[in-house]
PDB file of C-alpha atoms in Angstrom:
ATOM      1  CA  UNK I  42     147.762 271.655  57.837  1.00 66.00           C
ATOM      2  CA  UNK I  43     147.329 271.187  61.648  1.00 74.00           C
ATOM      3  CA  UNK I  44     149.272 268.123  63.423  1.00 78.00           C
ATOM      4  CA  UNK I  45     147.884 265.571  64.933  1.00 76.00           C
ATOM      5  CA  UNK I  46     148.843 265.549  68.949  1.00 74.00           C
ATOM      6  CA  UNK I  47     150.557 262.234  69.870  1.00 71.00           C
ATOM      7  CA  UNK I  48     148.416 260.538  71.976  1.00 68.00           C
ATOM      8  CA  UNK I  49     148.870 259.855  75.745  1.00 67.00           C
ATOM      9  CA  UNK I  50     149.209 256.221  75.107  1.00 65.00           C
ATOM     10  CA  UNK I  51     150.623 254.001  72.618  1.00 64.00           C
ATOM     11  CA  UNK I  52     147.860 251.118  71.266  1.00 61.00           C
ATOM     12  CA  UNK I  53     149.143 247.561  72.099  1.00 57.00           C
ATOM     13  CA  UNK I  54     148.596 244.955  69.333  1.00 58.00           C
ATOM     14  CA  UNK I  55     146.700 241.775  71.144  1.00 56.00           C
ATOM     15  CA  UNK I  56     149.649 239.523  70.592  1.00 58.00           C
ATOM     16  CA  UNK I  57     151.794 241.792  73.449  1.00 56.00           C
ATOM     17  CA  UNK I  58     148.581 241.927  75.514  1.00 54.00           C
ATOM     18  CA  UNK I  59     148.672 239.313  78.093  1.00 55.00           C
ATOM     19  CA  UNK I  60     145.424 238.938  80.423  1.00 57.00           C
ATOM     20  CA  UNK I  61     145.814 237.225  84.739  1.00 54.00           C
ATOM     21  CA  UNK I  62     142.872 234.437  82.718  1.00 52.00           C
ATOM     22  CA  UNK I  63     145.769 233.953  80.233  1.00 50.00           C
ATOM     23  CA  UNK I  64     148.718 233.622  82.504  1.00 50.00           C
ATOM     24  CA  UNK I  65     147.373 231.569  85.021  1.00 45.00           C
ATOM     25  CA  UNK I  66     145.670 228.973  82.483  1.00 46.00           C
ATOM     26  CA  UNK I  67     149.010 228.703  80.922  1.00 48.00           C
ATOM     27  CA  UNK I  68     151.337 228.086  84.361  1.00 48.00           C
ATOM     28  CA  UNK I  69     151.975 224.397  84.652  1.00 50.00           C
ATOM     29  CA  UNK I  70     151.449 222.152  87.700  1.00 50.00           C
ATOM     30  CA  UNK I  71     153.688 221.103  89.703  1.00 53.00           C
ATOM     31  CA  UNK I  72     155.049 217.629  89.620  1.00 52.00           C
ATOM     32  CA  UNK I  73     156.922 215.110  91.961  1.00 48.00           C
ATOM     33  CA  UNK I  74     157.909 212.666  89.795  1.00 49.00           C
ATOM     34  CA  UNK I  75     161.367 210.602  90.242  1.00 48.00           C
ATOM     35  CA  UNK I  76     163.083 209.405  87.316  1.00 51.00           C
ATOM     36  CA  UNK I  77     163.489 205.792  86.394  1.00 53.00           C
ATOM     37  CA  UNK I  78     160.166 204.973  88.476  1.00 50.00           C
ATOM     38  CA  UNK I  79     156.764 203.832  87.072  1.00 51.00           C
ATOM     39  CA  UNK I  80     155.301 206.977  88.190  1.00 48.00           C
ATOM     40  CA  UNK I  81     157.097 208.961  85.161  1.00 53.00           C
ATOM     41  CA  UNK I  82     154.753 210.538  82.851  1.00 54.00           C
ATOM     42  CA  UNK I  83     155.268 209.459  79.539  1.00 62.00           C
ATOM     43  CA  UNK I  84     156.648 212.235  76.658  1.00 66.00           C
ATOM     44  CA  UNK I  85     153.971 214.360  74.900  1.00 71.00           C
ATOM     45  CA  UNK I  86     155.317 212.488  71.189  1.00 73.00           C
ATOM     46  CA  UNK I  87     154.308 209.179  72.564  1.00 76.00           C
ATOM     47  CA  UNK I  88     150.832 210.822  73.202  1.00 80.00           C
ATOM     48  CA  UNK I  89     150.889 212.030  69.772  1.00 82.00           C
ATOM     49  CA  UNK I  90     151.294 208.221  68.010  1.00 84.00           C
ATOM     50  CA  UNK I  91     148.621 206.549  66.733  1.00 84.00           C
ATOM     51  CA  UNK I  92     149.019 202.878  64.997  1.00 85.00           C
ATOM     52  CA  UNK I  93     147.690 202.630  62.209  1.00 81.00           C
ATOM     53  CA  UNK I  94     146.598 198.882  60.324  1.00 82.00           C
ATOM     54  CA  UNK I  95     149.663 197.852  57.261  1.00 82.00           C
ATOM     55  CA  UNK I  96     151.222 201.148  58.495  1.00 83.00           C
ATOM     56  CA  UNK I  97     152.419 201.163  62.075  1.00 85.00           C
ATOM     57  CA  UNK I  98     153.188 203.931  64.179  1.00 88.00           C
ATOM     58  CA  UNK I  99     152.179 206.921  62.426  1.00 90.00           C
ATOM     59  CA  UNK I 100     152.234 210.858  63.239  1.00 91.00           C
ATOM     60  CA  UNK I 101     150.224 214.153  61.713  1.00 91.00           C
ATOM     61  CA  UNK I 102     153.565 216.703  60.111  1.00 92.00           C
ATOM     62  CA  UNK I 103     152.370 219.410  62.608  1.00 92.00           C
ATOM     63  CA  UNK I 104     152.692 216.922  65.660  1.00 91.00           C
ATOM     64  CA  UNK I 105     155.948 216.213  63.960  1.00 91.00           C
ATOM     65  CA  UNK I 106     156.946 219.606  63.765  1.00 91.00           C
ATOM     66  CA  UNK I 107     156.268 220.434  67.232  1.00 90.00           C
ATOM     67  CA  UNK I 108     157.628 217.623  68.454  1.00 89.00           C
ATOM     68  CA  UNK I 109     160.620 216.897  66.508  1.00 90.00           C
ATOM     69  CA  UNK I 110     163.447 216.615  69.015  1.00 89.00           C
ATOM     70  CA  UNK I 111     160.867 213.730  71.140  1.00 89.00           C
ATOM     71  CA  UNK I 112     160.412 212.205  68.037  1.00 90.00           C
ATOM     72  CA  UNK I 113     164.224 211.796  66.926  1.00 90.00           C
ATOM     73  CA  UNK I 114     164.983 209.970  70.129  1.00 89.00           C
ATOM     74  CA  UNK I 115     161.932 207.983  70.113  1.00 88.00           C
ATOM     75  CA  UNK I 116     163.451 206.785  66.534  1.00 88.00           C
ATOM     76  CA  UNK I 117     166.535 206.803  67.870  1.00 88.00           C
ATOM     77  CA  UNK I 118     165.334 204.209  70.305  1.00 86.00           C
ATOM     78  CA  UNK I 119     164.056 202.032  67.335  1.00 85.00           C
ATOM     79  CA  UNK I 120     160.545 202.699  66.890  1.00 86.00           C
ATOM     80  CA  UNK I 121     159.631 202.879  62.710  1.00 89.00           C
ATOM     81  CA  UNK I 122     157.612 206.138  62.638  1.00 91.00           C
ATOM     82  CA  UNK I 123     155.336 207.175  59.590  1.00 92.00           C
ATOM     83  CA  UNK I 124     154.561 210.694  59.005  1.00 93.00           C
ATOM     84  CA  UNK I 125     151.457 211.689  57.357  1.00 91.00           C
ATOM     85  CA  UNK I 126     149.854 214.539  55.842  1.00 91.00           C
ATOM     86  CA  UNK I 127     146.181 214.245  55.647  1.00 88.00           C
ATOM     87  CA  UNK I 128     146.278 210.871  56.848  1.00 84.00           C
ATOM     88  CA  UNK I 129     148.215 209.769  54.116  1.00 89.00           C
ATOM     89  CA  UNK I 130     151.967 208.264  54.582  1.00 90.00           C
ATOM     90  CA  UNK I 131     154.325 210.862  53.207  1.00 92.00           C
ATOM     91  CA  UNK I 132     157.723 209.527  54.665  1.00 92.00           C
ATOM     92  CA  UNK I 133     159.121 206.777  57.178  1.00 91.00           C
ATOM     93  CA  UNK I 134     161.609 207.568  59.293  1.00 90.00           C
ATOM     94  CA  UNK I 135     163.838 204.918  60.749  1.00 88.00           C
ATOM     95  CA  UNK I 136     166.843 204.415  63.120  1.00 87.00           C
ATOM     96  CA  UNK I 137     170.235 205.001  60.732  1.00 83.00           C
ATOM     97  CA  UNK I 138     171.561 201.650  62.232  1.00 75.00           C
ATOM     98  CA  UNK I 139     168.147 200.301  61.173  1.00 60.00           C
ATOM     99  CA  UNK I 140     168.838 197.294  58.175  1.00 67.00           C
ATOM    100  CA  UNK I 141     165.282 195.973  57.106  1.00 65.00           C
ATOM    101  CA  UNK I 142     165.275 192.297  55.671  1.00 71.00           C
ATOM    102  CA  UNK I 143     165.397 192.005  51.994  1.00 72.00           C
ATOM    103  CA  UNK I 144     163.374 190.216  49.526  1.00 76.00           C
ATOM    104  CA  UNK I 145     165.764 188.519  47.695  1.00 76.00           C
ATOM    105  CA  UNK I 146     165.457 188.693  44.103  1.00 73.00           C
ATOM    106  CA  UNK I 147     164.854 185.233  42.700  1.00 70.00           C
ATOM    107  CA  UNK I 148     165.478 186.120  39.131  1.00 76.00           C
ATOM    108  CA  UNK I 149     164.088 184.646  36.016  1.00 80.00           C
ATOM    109  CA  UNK I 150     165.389 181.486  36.023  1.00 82.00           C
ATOM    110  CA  UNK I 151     164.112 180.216  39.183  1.00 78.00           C
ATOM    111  CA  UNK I 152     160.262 181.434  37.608  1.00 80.00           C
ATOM    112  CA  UNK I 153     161.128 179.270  34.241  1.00 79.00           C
ATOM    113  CA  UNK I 154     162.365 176.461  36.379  1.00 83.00           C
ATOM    114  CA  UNK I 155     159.168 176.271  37.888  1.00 85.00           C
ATOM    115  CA  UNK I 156     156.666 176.202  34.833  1.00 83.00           C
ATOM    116  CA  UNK I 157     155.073 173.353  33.855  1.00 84.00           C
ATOM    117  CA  UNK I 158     156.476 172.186  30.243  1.00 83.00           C
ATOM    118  CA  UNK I 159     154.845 173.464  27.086  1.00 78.00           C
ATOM    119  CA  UNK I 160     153.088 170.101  25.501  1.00 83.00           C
ATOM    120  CA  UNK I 161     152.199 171.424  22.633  1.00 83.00           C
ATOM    121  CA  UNK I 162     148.993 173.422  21.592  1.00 87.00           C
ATOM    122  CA  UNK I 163     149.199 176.826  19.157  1.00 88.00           C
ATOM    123  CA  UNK I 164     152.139 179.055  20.787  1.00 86.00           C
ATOM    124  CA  UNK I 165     151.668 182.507  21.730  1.00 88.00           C
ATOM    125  CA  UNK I 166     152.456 183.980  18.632  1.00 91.00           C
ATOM    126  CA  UNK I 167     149.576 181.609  16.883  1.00 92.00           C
ATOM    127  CA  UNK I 168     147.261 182.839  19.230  1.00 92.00           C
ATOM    128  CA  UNK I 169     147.765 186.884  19.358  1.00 93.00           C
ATOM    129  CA  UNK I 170     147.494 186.078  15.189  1.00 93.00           C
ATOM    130  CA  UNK I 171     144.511 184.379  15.363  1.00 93.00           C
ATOM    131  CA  UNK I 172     143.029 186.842  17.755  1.00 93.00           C
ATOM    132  CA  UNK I 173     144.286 189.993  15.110  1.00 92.00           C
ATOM    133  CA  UNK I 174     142.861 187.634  12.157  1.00 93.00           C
ATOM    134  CA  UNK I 175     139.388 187.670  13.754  1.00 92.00           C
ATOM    135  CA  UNK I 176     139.057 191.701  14.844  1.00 88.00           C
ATOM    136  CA  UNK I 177     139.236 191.864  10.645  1.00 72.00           C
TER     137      UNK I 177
END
């Protein structure tokens, strides 16, 4: 069997091909901007936050994942922030200092307190028989 010659030159794979279009599209602008002024643009994660109604501030998990280290301080900061996969809420994440208000739990009592009295009539026990009684 004959060898194949090795070529002159090696074929690139288009991922470590990189065009002058592609390079100069991708070089940012830029910027004067002085910290602690209005002027400051605001992070690319606030961009990323929408509000959603009965949910609040919500974000996409790939806007999440590419943001991540934005989003933690933005948290960190106290913001509530929903992530959601397919626009549905998967998980909240909150501030570890954050302590929501709790329901308290009233208990049974309270509820029994607050029924009218029973004045007579067939009890609940007459009733679910008379309603077996008459399926026959």
């Amino acid at each position: 069997m004959k060898k194949k010659p090795a070529p002159l030159y090696r074929k690139k794979s288009l991922r470590d091909v990189t065009t002058r279009d592609h390079i100069g599209g991708v070089k940012a602008s830029a910027t004067t901007t002085l910290r602690g002024t209005d002027d400051e643009t605001e992070p690319s994660v606030v961009r990323e936050l929408t509000e959603l109604p009965g949910v609040g501030h919500t974000i996409s998990v790939r806007a999440a994942k590419a943001h991540l280290s934005g989003l933690l301080e933005e948290v960190a900061a106290g913001r509530e922030v929903v992530i959601t996969s397919d626009g549905v809420p998967k998980a909240r994440l909150v501030p570890m200092n954050h302590h929501r208000e709790r329901k308290v739990f009233t208990g049974t009592w309270e509820h029994l307190a607050s029924m009218p009295k029973w004045n007579g009539g067939p009890t609940a026990e007459e009733l679910i028989r008379e309603d077996r009684d008459s399926r026959g």
